XYZ file of C-alpha atoms in Angstrom:
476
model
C 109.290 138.197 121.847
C 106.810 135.164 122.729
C 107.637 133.845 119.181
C 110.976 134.429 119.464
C 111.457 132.256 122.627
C 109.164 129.407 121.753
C 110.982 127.503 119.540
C 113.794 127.593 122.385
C 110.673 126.351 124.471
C 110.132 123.544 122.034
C 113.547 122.088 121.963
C 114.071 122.250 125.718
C 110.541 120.394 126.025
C 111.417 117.825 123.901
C 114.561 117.045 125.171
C 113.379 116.544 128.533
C 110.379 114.542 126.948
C 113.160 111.932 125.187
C 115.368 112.235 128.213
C 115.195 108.728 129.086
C 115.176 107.320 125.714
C 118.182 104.719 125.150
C 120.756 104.954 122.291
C 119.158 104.375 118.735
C 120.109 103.348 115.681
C 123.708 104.782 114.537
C 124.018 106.820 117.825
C 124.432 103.365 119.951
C 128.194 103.096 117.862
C 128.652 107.312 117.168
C 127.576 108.379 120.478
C 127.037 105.391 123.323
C 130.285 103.255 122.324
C 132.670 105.977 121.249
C 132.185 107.913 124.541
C 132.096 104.856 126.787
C 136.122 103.704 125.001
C 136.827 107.380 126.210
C 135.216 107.509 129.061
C 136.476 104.304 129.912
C 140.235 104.908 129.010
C 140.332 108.476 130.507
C 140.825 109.517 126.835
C 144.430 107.720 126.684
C 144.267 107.517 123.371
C 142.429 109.394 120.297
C 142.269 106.597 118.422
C 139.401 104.006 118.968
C 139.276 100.000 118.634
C 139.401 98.875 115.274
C 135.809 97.134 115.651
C 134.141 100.535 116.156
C 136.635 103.291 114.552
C 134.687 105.069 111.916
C 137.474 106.363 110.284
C 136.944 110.451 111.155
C 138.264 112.682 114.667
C 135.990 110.964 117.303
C 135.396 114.273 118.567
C 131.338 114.181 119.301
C 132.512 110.662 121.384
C 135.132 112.848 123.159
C 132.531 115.394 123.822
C 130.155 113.299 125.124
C 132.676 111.417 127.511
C 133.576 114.588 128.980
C 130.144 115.574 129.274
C 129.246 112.314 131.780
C 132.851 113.094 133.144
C 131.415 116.594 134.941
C 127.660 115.646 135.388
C 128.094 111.706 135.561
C 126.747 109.254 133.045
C 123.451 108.634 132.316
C 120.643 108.983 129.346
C 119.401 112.383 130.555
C 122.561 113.564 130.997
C 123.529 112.269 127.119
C 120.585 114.298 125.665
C 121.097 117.662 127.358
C 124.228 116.951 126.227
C 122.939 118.003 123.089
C 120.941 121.272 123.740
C 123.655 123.398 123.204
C 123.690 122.177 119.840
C 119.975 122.399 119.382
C 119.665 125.710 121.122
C 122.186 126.933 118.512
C 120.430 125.821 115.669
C 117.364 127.455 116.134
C 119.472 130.631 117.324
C 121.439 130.726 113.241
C 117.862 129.624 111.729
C 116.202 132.729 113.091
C 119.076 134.686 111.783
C 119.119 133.329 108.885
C 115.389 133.337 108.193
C 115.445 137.133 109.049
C 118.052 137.451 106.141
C 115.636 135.334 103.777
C 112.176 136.757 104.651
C 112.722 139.617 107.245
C 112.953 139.794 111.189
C 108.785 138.860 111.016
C 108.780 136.057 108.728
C 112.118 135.064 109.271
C 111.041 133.103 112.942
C 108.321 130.461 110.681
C 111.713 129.623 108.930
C 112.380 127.618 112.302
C 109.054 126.145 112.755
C 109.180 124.798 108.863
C 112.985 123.459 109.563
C 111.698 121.901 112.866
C 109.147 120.171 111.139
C 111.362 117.963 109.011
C 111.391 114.233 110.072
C 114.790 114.141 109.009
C 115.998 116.714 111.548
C 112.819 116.049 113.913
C 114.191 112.454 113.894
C 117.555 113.119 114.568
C 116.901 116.009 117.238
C 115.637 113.474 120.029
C 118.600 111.546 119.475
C 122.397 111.635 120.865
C 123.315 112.225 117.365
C 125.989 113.961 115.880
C 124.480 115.237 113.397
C 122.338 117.542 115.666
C 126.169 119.243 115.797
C 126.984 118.843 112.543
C 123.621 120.710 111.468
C 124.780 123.483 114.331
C 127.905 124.225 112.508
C 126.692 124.004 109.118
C 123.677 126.421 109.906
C 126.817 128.681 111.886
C 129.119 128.613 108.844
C 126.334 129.994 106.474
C 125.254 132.807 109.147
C 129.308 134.058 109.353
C 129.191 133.614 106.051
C 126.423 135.945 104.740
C 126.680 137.974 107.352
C 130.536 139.088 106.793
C 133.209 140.326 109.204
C 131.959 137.104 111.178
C 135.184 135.058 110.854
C 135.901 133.914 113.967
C 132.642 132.569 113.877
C 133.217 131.016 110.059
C 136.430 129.383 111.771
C 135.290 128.021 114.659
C 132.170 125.943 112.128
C 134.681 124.746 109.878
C 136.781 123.177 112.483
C 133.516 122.156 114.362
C 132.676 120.375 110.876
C 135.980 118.919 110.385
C 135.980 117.480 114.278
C 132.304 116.131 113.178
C 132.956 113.192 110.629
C 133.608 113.136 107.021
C 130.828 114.495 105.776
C 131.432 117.401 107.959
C 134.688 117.603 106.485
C 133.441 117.212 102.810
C 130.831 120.539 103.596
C 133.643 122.424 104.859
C 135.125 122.241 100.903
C 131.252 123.433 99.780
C 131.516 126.212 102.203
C 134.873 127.411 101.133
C 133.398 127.314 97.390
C 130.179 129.019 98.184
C 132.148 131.749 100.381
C 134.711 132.469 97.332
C 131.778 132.775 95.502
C 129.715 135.205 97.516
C 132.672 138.049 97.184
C 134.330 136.899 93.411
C 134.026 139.386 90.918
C 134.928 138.897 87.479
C 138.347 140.985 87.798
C 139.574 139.575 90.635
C 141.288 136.488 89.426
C 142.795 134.390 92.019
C 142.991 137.027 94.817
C 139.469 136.099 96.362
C 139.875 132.278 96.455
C 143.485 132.466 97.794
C 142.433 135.096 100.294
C 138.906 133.596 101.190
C 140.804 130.345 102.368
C 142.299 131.428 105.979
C 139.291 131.000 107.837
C 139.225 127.411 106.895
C 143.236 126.591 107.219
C 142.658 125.686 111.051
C 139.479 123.305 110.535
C 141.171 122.125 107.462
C 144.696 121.193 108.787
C 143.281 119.962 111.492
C 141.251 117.507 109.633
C 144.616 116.152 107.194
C 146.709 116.218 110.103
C 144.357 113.341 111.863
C 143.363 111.425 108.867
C 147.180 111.571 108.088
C 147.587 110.284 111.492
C 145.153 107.498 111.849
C 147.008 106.198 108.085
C 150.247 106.212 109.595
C 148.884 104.347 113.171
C 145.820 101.710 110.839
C 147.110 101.949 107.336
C 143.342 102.602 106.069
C 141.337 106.031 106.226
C 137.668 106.046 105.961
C 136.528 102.120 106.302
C 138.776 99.046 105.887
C 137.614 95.708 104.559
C 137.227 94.066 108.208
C 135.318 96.571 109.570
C 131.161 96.026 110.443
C 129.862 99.191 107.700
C 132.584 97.637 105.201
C 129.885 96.246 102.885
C 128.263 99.877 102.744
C 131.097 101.063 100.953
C 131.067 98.420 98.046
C 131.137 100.169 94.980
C 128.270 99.338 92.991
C 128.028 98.570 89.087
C 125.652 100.488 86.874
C 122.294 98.827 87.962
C 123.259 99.235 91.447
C 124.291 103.263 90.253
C 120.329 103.215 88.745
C 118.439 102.002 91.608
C 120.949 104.164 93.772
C 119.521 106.767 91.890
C 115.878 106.083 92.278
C 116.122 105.488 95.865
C 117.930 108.784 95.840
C 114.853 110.260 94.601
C 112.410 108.729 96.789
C 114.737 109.930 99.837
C 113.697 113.632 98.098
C 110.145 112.595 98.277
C 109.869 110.663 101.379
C 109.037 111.968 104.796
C 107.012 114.746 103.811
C 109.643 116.210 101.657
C 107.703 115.849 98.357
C 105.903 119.054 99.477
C 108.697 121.390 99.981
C 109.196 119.882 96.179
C 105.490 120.641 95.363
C 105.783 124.242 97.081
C 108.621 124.973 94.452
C 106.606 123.889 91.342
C 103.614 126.312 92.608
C 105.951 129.143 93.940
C 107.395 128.448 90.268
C 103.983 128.667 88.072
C 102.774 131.612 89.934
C 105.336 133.581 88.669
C 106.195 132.034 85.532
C 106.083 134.940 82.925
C 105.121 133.654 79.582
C 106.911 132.556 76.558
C 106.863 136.140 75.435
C 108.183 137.868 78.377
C 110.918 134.714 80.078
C 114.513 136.880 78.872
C 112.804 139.530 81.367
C 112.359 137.280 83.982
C 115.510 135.515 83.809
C 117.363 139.021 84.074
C 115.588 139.246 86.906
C 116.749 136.486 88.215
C 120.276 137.006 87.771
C 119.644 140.299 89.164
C 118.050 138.275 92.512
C 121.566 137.547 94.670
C 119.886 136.000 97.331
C 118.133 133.729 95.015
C 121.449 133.379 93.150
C 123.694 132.213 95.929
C 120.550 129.776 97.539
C 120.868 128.015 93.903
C 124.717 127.785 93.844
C 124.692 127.074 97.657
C 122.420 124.074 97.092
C 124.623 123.005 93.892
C 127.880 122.726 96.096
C 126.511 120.988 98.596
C 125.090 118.438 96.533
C 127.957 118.140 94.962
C 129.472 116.757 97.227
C 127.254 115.123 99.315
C 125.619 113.406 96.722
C 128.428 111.510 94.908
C 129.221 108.838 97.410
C 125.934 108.180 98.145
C 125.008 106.969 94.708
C 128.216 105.288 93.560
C 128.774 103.098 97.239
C 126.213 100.204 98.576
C 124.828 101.544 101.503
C 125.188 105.192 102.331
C 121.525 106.293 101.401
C 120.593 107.360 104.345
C 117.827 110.198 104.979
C 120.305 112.081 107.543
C 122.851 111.913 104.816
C 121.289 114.293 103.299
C 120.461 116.963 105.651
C 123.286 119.267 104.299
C 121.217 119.249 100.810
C 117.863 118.937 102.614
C 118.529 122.470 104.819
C 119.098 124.725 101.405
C 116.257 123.166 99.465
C 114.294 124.312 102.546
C 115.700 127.608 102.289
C 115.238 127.877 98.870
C 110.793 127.393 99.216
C 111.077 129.932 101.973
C 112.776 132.347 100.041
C 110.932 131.795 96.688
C 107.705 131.712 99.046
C 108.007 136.000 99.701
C 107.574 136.425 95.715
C 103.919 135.446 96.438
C 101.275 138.528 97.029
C 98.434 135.725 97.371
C 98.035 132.804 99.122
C 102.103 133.176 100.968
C 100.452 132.178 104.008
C 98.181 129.324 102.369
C 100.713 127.710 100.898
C 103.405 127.707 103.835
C 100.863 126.304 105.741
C 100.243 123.148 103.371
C 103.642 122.717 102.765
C 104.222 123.188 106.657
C 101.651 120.301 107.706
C 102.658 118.386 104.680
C 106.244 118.036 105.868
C 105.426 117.795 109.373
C 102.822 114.605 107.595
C 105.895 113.032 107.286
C 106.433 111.806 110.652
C 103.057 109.595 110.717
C 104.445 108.174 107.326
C 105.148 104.437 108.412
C 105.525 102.120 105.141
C 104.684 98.286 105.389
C 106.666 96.001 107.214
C 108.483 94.788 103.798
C 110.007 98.089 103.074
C 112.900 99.236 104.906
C 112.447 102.565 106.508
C 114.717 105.110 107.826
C 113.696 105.415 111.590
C 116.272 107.529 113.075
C 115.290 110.404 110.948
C 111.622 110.402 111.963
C 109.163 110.769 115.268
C 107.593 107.546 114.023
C 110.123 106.131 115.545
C 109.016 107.054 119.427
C 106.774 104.298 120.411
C 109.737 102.423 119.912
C 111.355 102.938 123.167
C 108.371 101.823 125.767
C 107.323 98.934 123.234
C 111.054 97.642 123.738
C 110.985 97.989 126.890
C 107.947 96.212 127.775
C 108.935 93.136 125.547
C 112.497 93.144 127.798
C 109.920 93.047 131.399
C 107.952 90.378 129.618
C 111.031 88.196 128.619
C 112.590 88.852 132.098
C 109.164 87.519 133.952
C 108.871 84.927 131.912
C 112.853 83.682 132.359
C 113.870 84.120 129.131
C 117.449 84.861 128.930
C 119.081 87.208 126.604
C 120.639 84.720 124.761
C 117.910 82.788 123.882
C 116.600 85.399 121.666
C 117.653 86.675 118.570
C 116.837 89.910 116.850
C 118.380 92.629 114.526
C 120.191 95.876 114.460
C 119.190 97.871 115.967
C 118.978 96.004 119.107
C 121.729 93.465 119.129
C 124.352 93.469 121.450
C 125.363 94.393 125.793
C 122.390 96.609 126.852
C 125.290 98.767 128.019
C 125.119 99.969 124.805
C 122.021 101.637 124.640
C 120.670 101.672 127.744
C 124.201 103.145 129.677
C 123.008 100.740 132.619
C 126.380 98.585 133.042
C 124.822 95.314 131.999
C 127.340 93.378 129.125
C 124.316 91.038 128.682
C 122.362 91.993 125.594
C 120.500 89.793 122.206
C 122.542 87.919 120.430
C 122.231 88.195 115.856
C 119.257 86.214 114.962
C 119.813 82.910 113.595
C 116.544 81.361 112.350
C 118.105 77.816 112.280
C 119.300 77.821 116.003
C 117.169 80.727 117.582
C 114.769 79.418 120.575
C 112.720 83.024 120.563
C 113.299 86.088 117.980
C 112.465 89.317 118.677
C 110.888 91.367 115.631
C 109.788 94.511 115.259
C 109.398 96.667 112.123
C 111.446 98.721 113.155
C 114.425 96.349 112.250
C 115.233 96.848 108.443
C 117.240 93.478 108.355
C 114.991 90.898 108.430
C 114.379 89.703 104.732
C 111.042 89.324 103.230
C 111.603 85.256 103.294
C 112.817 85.510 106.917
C 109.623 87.548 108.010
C 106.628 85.321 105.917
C 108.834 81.804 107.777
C 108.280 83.623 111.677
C 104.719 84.327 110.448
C 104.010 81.024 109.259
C 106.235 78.565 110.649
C 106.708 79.998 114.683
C 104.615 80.047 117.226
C 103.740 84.364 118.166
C 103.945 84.545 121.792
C 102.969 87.665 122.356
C 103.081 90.923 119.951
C 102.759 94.479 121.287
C 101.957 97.622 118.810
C 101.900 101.530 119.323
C 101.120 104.133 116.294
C 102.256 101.952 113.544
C 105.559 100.219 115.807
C 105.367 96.521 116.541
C 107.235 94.133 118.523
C 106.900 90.647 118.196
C 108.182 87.359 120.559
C 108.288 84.384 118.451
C 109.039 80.975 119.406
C 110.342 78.327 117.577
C 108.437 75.032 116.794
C 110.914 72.927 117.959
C 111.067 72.968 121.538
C 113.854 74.495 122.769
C 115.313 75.808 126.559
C 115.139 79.366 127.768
């Protein structure tokens, strides 16, 4: 029972550990500003500003503004905003680790998802994808565990409300589900029948995207909007290194060994040249193992996609969808070990969980909302804002870089419209850097080190903030 409950424990801890943590990252536009329009507006309309409408149901905005609505608005009240959704997803992981390993193993199925960066990272955020992980994890429970479909309709509408990509896994789960029950007889009877449970979530999806054509003309992104130049299509060397950085987003954070535990799951029990049309039998014979593959193949299919062909949509929590199965897929292969089961979960377990000390150089862009390394960020920030403020430096004499630009409002829910301004090297009096902020260029980085004056720089487990000054003398 102790086991059971402390992974409920654990979440609860650490959401009352972050409660006071601003917005970060993409959760200052998909959680702070949606909810605030809402909020603000008394949801009058469903449809948000051009400037920050990201194209999909603003439900998780909604959500959120009705949240502060009952219980007021504030940080804390933001993030236990999201335990329900956390709480959830270690409820459907135990179930569905019991399904993969057994009722005993099943619970280190939890501990080994926990321990992803990628969802570690985005767990101590306001993030929707904490829900859209909830639902995904709730579709595959209904799913395998049959006669669940009021629970298999009420994820594929949660999906759908979510954002696109929540609406693109809702067409994977659909697949995957006509494929759990299709026999070779059955012709068209099991996908035709298999679809009701995701009519509601589905026509509820068209029906807004149809809507939001008819009231903006554009679906998805339009050419004015800020992400617009993450959705350039990119020509075959952009395709190639979209490719490569694809891989190292398989590798990164730890992930390389949940890769590594495959390849040694996968030698143990290779069978010899003599003997492989046995074992592959066997492996057709294996449903679990079966549906885990084709699970993972849907998914990726189409996740993966836009990812590779588009500019800027690389991101690690992108991939959580493909990242969840693959994780599945170790712990499942892991119970065909007699020898060393517990061994090698245990490397593979502190290898992942490795992933959030992983903190590259300050010339390579890092994904930091889907990571712990991110934490010191919040006090460092903070303590560069007291210094500014008792030293009279305004706001707007600073410059700095997503994702810290703009009315502190933003992040901070504390009213105040005053915020950094976009750095501007040429007409800047201070800029604040940290590493954390993937937009300063190589060139722009080596001229503050060389060129400005460093008036004071504050670090914390491999997070930096820096004040620089400009030579020329300039105002506060």
């Amino acid at each position: 029972m102790a086991a059971r409950i402390f992974p409920y424990f654990l979440v609860f801890m650490a959401t009352l550990g972050v409660s006071h943590h601003p917005f970060f990252w993409d959760t200052i536009q998909l959680g702070s500003k949606h909810a605030q329009f809402f909020y603000e507006t008394n949801f009058s309309s469903i449809l948000l500003p051009e400037e920050m409408d990201s194209g999909h149901l603003p439900a998780f905005g909604m959500y959120l503004a009705a949240v502060w609505k009952i219980f007021g608005k504030s940080l804390p009240v933001s993030h236990f905003a999201m335990l329900p959704f956390l709480m959830s997803t270690v409820f459907f992981l135990q179930k569905i680790g019991g399904r993969l390993a057994g009722r005993r193993w099943g619970l280190w199925l939890v501990l080994l998802c926990l321990a992803s960066p990628v969802l570690a990272g985005q767990a101590v955020l306001v993030s929707p994808d904490v829900a859209l992980v909830c639902f995904f994890l709730m579709a595959l429970w209904a799913i395998w565990e049959q006669g669940k479909l009021p629970w298999l309709t009420f994820a594929v509408m949660g999906l759908g409300l979510i954002s696109m990509r929540g609406m693109m896994l809702g067409v994977a789960l659909y697949f995957f589900y006509v494929f759990t029950g299709f026999r070779g007889d059955d012709g068209l009877k099991v996908p035709a029948r298999k679809i009701l449970p995701f009519l509601p979530g589905g026509l509820i999806a068209l029906a807004y995207l149809f809507y939001h054509w008819k009231m903006t003309g554009w679906v998805g992104y339009h050419a004015g909007s800020p992400w617009a130049p993450s959705f350039e299509r990119v020509g075959f060397s952009g395709f190639l290194k979209n490719i490569l950085i694809l891989g190292w987003r398989f590798l990164d954070f730890g992930q390389v060994f949940i890769a590594l535990g495959l390849v040694v799951i996968l030698a143990a029990n290779w069978p010899g040249f003599t003997r492989w049309q046995a074992q592959l039998k066997a492996l057709k014979n294996d449903s679990m193992l079966t549906q885990l593959l084709v699970l993972l193949l849907f998914v990726a299919l189409v996740i993966i996609p836009p990812l590779v062909f588009y500019k800027g949509l690389l991101g690690h929590r992108y991939l959580l969808p493909v990242f969840l199965p693959l994780t599945f897929l170790f712990f499942y292969a892991l119970q065909s070990l007699t020898k060393y089961r517990r061994a090698l979960f245990l490397a593979v377990f502190f290898g992942l969980a490795s992933g959030n000390f992983w903190v590259y150089p300050k010339n390579i862009a890092m994904g930091w909302d889907s990571t712990l390394a991110h934490l010191p960020w919040y006090s460092l920030e903070s303590a560069m804002e007291q210094f500014l403020h008792s030293h009279d430096i305004s706001y707007a004499a600073v410059g700095t870089a997503f994702p810290n630009i703009g009315p502190r409002k933003n992040m901070e829910l504390n009213g105040v419209e005053e915020g950094f301004r976009e750095k501007n090297l040429d007409e800047n009096c201070y800029v604040f850097y940290s590493n954390v902020m993937n937009d300063f260029t190589d060139e722009e980085i080596s001229l503050l080190e060389k060129d400005w004056q460093e008036v004071t720089r504050m670090e914390r487990r491999g997070v930096c903030v820096i004040l620089y000054k400009n030579p020329r003398q300039c105002e506060n």
